[in-house]
Amino acid sequence: MRRKGIGCGCLGCGGGTLLVLALLGAAAWFLVIQPARSFLASWQGAPAQTQTGTGTSGTTITPPPSSGTATTVNTATPLTKADVQKFVRIRRDVRGALGSSFTGLQTVWTDVQNGATPNILQVVNILREVGGSVGAARTAQNAALAREGMSAERYAAVRNDVNRALGVPSVDFAQAAAALQQGRLPDLNTTVQTADPQAQALVNPFKTELLTTAAVGLLGL
């Protein structure tokens, strides 16, 4: 009498394989995709969609705007002293709204500054940790943008210039979350682009504070 191989139990070899795939799919949903969707829903101030039955909700959370638009704006409008001053004030409000969630974010950011590339597990852990406070941070950011008379597109452009001047990468976990919810591997490129000398001169007076709050940029804020 021959012994059945591994995975060839009562379900048969094919059934065992399907069971493993189903478990992997469920793990991917609950451990990766759902935290990403919940984060994006909080980021946009919308209620998170939940899984129904054996499939997933048909609603897709729209991802945050990519840095591509910001790059176009930045090319047309050079960085100014007023831009940097507004950016500093807005960042203060966002940092305050994140509260204790900023601590874990800062830890990952320190690793990035030291040359480490974040992995998907780190991204998901951060998305889960800040999910409850990112909505408040976004609300604070929107209020500060309105107060300072700055558009979200211009803010993103200024953020790119500031990051270059600080010598830090523009890693965006909000965009990573958008990729994960769509089943794609996120772009976690930590390459630092060369700063414009004029922009660097404008940022230098605020360098210490901006480096302290730079981790906020990981959330696309």
C-alpha positions as a Markdown table, in Angstrom:
| # | Residue | x | y | z |
|---|---|---|---|---|
| 1 | Met | 0.0 | 0.0 | 0.0 |
| 2 | Arg | 1.5 | 3.3 | -1.1 |
| 3 | Arg | 1.6 | 6.3 | 1.2 |
| 4 | Lys | 0.0 | 9.5 | 0.1 |
| 5 | Gly | 2.4 | 12.4 | -0.5 |
| 6 | Ile | 2.4 | 15.7 | 1.2 |
| 7 | Gly | -0.7 | 17.7 | 0.4 |
| 8 | Cys | -2.6 | 14.6 | -0.8 |
| 9 | Gly | -5.0 | 14.1 | 2.1 |
| 10 | Cys | -8.7 | 13.8 | 2.0 |
| 11 | Leu | -8.9 | 16.7 | -0.5 |
| 12 | Gly | -6.5 | 15.1 | -2.9 |
| 13 | Cys | -3.3 | 16.7 | -4.2 |
| 14 | Gly | -5.2 | 19.3 | -6.2 |
| 15 | Gly | -7.5 | 20.1 | -3.3 |
| 16 | Gly | -4.5 | 20.6 | -0.9 |
| 17 | Thr | -2.9 | 23.0 | -3.3 |
| 18 | Leu | -6.1 | 25.0 | -3.6 |
| 19 | Leu | -6.4 | 25.1 | 0.1 |
| 20 | Val | -2.8 | 26.5 | 0.5 |
| 21 | Leu | -3.5 | 29.1 | -2.2 |
| 22 | Ala | -6.7 | 30.1 | -0.5 |
| 23 | Leu | -4.9 | 30.5 | 2.8 |
| 24 | Leu | -2.2 | 32.6 | 1.2 |
| 25 | Gly | -4.8 | 34.7 | -0.5 |
| 26 | Ala | -6.6 | 35.3 | 2.8 |
| 27 | Ala | -3.3 | 36.2 | 4.5 |
| 28 | Ala | -2.4 | 38.6 | 1.8 |
| 29 | Trp | -5.9 | 40.3 | 2.1 |
| 30 | Phe | -5.9 | 40.6 | 5.9 |
| 31 | Leu | -2.2 | 41.3 | 6.5 |
| 32 | Val | -1.3 | 43.5 | 3.5 |
| 33 | Ile | -4.2 | 44.7 | 1.3 |
| 34 | Gln | -6.8 | 45.5 | 4.0 |
| 35 | Pro | -4.3 | 47.6 | 6.1 |
| 36 | Ala | -3.4 | 49.5 | 2.9 |
| 37 | Arg | -7.1 | 50.1 | 2.0 |
| 38 | Ser | -7.9 | 51.2 | 5.6 |
| 39 | Phe | -5.0 | 53.6 | 5.5 |
| 40 | Leu | -6.0 | 55.1 | 2.2 |
| 41 | Ala | -9.6 | 55.5 | 3.4 |
| 42 | Ser | -8.4 | 57.3 | 6.5 |
| 43 | Trp | -6.0 | 59.4 | 4.4 |
| 44 | Gln | -8.9 | 60.5 | 2.3 |
| 45 | Gly | -11.4 | 60.8 | 5.2 |
| 46 | Ala | -13.6 | 58.0 | 3.7 |
| 47 | Pro | -15.0 | 54.9 | 5.4 |
| 48 | Ala | -12.9 | 51.8 | 4.7 |
| 49 | Gln | -14.5 | 49.1 | 2.5 |
| 50 | Thr | -14.6 | 45.6 | 4.0 |
| 51 | Gln | -14.4 | 42.1 | 2.5 |
| 52 | Thr | -17.8 | 40.5 | 1.7 |
| 53 | Gly | -18.3 | 36.7 | 1.2 |
| 54 | Thr | -15.5 | 35.0 | -0.6 |
| 55 | Gly | -14.5 | 38.0 | -2.6 |
| 56 | Thr | -13.6 | 41.6 | -1.9 |
| 57 | Ser | -15.6 | 44.8 | -2.1 |
| 58 | Gly | -15.9 | 46.2 | -5.6 |
| 59 | Thr | -15.0 | 49.7 | -4.4 |
| 60 | Thr | -11.4 | 50.8 | -4.9 |
| 61 | Ile | -10.0 | 53.6 | -2.7 |
| 62 | Thr | -8.6 | 56.2 | -5.0 |
| 63 | Pro | -4.9 | 56.6 | -4.4 |
| 64 | Pro | -3.3 | 60.0 | -3.4 |
| 65 | Pro | -2.0 | 62.1 | -6.2 |
| 66 | Ser | 1.5 | 61.0 | -7.4 |
| 67 | Ser | 4.5 | 63.2 | -7.4 |
| 68 | Gly | 4.4 | 63.4 | -11.1 |
| 69 | Thr | 2.0 | 66.3 | -11.1 |
| 70 | Ala | 4.0 | 68.0 | -8.4 |
| 71 | Thr | 7.2 | 67.7 | -10.5 |
| 72 | Thr | 5.4 | 69.5 | -13.4 |
| 73 | Val | 4.3 | 72.3 | -11.1 |
| 74 | Asn | 7.8 | 72.6 | -9.6 |
| 75 | Thr | 9.4 | 72.9 | -13.0 |
| 76 | Ala | 7.2 | 75.9 | -13.8 |
| 77 | Thr | 7.5 | 77.7 | -10.5 |
| 78 | Pro | 10.9 | 77.8 | -8.7 |
| 79 | Leu | 11.0 | 77.5 | -4.9 |
| 80 | Thr | 10.7 | 80.8 | -3.0 |
| 81 | Lys | 11.4 | 81.9 | 0.6 |
| 82 | Ala | 7.6 | 82.3 | 1.2 |
| 83 | Asp | 7.1 | 78.7 | 0.0 |
| 84 | Val | 9.6 | 77.4 | 2.5 |
| 85 | Gln | 8.1 | 79.4 | 5.4 |
| 86 | Lys | 4.6 | 78.2 | 4.6 |
| 87 | Phe | 5.8 | 74.6 | 4.3 |
| 88 | Val | 7.5 | 74.8 | 7.7 |
| 89 | Arg | 4.3 | 76.1 | 9.4 |
| 90 | Ile | 2.1 | 73.4 | 7.7 |
| 91 | Arg | 4.5 | 70.6 | 8.7 |
| 92 | Arg | 4.3 | 71.8 | 12.3 |
| 93 | Asp | 0.5 | 71.3 | 12.3 |
| 94 | Val | 0.7 | 67.9 | 10.6 |
| 95 | Arg | 3.4 | 66.7 | 13.0 |
| 96 | Gly | 1.3 | 67.8 | 16.0 |
| 97 | Ala | -1.8 | 66.0 | 14.6 |
| 98 | Leu | 0.0 | 62.7 | 14.2 |
| 99 | Gly | 0.7 | 62.6 | 18.0 |
| 100 | Ser | 2.3 | 59.4 | 19.3 |
| 101 | Ser | 2.0 | 57.7 | 15.9 |
| 102 | Phe | 5.0 | 59.8 | 14.8 |
| 103 | Thr | 7.4 | 57.7 | 17.0 |
| 104 | Gly | 7.2 | 54.5 | 14.9 |
| 105 | Leu | 7.3 | 56.6 | 11.8 |
| 106 | Gln | 10.5 | 58.3 | 13.0 |
| 107 | Thr | 12.1 | 54.9 | 13.6 |
| 108 | Val | 11.6 | 53.8 | 10.0 |
| 109 | Trp | 12.7 | 57.2 | 8.7 |
| 110 | Thr | 15.9 | 57.0 | 10.7 |
| 111 | Asp | 16.7 | 53.7 | 8.9 |
| 112 | Val | 15.9 | 55.3 | 5.5 |
| 113 | Gln | 18.3 | 58.2 | 6.3 |
| 114 | Asn | 21.0 | 55.6 | 7.1 |
| 115 | Gly | 20.6 | 54.1 | 3.7 |
| 116 | Ala | 18.2 | 51.2 | 4.4 |
| 117 | Thr | 15.4 | 50.5 | 1.9 |
| 118 | Pro | 12.0 | 49.9 | 3.6 |
| 119 | Asn | 10.5 | 46.5 | 3.0 |
| 120 | Ile | 6.8 | 45.7 | 2.5 |
| 121 | Leu | 6.4 | 44.4 | 6.1 |
| 122 | Gln | 7.7 | 47.7 | 7.5 |
| 123 | Val | 5.4 | 49.6 | 5.1 |
| 124 | Val | 2.3 | 47.6 | 6.2 |
| 125 | Asn | 3.2 | 48.0 | 9.9 |
| 126 | Ile | 3.5 | 51.7 | 9.6 |
| 127 | Leu | 0.2 | 51.9 | 7.6 |
| 128 | Arg | -1.5 | 49.9 | 10.4 |
| 129 | Glu | 0.1 | 52.0 | 13.2 |
| 130 | Val | -0.8 | 55.4 | 11.8 |
| 131 | Gly | -4.1 | 54.5 | 10.3 |
| 132 | Gly | -6.1 | 55.9 | 13.2 |
| 133 | Ser | -4.3 | 59.3 | 13.2 |
| 134 | Val | -3.5 | 59.9 | 9.5 |
| 135 | Gly | -7.1 | 61.2 | 9.0 |
| 136 | Ala | -6.5 | 63.9 | 11.7 |
| 137 | Ala | -3.1 | 64.7 | 10.1 |
| 138 | Arg | -4.8 | 65.2 | 6.7 |
| 139 | Thr | -7.4 | 67.4 | 8.2 |
| 140 | Ala | -4.8 | 69.5 | 9.9 |
| 141 | Gln | -2.8 | 69.7 | 6.6 |
| 142 | Asn | -5.9 | 70.8 | 4.6 |
| 143 | Ala | -6.7 | 73.5 | 7.2 |
| 144 | Ala | -3.1 | 74.7 | 7.2 |
| 145 | Leu | -3.0 | 74.7 | 3.4 |
| 146 | Ala | -6.1 | 76.9 | 3.3 |
| 147 | Arg | -4.7 | 79.2 | 6.0 |
| 148 | Glu | -1.4 | 79.6 | 4.1 |
| 149 | Gly | -3.1 | 79.9 | 0.7 |
| 150 | Met | -1.2 | 77.0 | -0.8 |
| 151 | Ser | -2.6 | 74.3 | -3.1 |
| 152 | Ala | -2.0 | 70.6 | -2.4 |
| 153 | Glu | -0.1 | 70.4 | -5.7 |
| 154 | Arg | 2.2 | 73.3 | -4.8 |
| 155 | Tyr | 2.8 | 71.8 | -1.4 |
| 156 | Ala | 3.9 | 68.5 | -3.0 |
| 157 | Ala | 6.2 | 70.4 | -5.3 |
| 158 | Val | 7.7 | 72.3 | -2.4 |
| 159 | Arg | 8.1 | 69.0 | -0.5 |
| 160 | Asn | 10.1 | 67.5 | -3.3 |
| 161 | Asp | 12.4 | 70.6 | -3.4 |
| 162 | Val | 12.8 | 70.6 | 0.4 |
| 163 | Asn | 13.7 | 66.9 | 0.4 |
| 164 | Arg | 16.4 | 67.4 | -2.2 |
| 165 | Ala | 17.8 | 70.3 | -0.3 |
| 166 | Leu | 17.8 | 68.3 | 2.9 |
| 167 | Gly | 19.5 | 65.4 | 1.1 |
| 168 | Val | 16.7 | 63.0 | 1.9 |
| 169 | Pro | 14.7 | 60.7 | -0.4 |
| 170 | Ser | 11.0 | 61.2 | -1.3 |
| 171 | Val | 9.7 | 57.8 | -0.2 |
| 172 | Asp | 5.9 | 57.9 | -0.1 |
| 173 | Phe | 4.0 | 55.2 | 1.8 |
| 174 | Ala | 0.7 | 56.6 | 0.7 |
| 175 | Gln | 1.6 | 55.7 | -2.9 |
| 176 | Ala | 3.0 | 52.4 | -1.6 |
| 177 | Ala | -0.4 | 51.7 | 0.0 |
| 178 | Ala | -2.1 | 52.5 | -3.3 |
| 179 | Ala | 0.1 | 50.0 | -5.1 |
| 180 | Leu | -0.5 | 47.3 | -2.5 |
| 181 | Gln | -4.3 | 47.6 | -2.6 |
| 182 | Gln | -4.1 | 47.1 | -6.4 |
| 183 | Gly | -1.9 | 44.0 | -6.0 |
| 184 | Arg | 1.3 | 45.6 | -7.2 |
| 185 | Leu | 4.7 | 45.8 | -5.6 |
| 186 | Pro | 5.3 | 49.4 | -4.4 |
| 187 | Asp | 8.1 | 51.6 | -5.5 |
| 188 | Leu | 10.3 | 52.2 | -2.4 |
| 189 | Asn | 13.2 | 53.9 | -4.2 |
| 190 | Thr | 15.4 | 55.8 | -1.7 |
| 191 | Thr | 17.6 | 57.5 | -4.3 |
| 192 | Val | 18.3 | 61.1 | -3.3 |
| 193 | Gln | 18.1 | 63.6 | -6.2 |
| 194 | Thr | 20.5 | 66.5 | -6.5 |
| 195 | Ala | 19.3 | 69.8 | -5.0 |
| 196 | Asp | 19.1 | 73.1 | -6.7 |
| 197 | Pro | 21.7 | 75.4 | -5.0 |
| 198 | Gln | 19.2 | 78.3 | -4.7 |
| 199 | Ala | 16.6 | 76.0 | -3.1 |
| 200 | Gln | 19.2 | 74.7 | -0.7 |
| 201 | Ala | 20.1 | 78.2 | 0.4 |
| 202 | Leu | 16.4 | 78.9 | 1.1 |
| 203 | Val | 16.0 | 75.7 | 3.1 |
| 204 | Asn | 19.2 | 75.8 | 5.2 |
| 205 | Pro | 17.8 | 78.3 | 7.8 |
| 206 | Phe | 15.1 | 75.8 | 8.6 |
| 207 | Lys | 17.2 | 72.6 | 8.1 |
| 208 | Thr | 17.1 | 71.5 | 11.8 |
| 209 | Glu | 13.4 | 71.7 | 12.2 |
| 210 | Leu | 12.7 | 70.2 | 8.7 |
| 211 | Leu | 14.9 | 67.2 | 9.4 |
| 212 | Thr | 13.0 | 66.7 | 12.6 |
| 213 | Thr | 9.6 | 66.6 | 10.8 |
| 214 | Ala | 10.8 | 64.9 | 7.6 |
| 215 | Ala | 9.4 | 61.6 | 8.6 |
| 216 | Val | 5.9 | 63.0 | 8.0 |
| 217 | Gly | 6.7 | 62.9 | 4.3 |
| 218 | Leu | 6.6 | 59.1 | 4.4 |
| 219 | Leu | 2.9 | 59.4 | 4.6 |
| 220 | Gly | 2.6 | 61.7 | 1.6 |
| 221 | Leu | 2.0 | 64.6 | 3.9 |
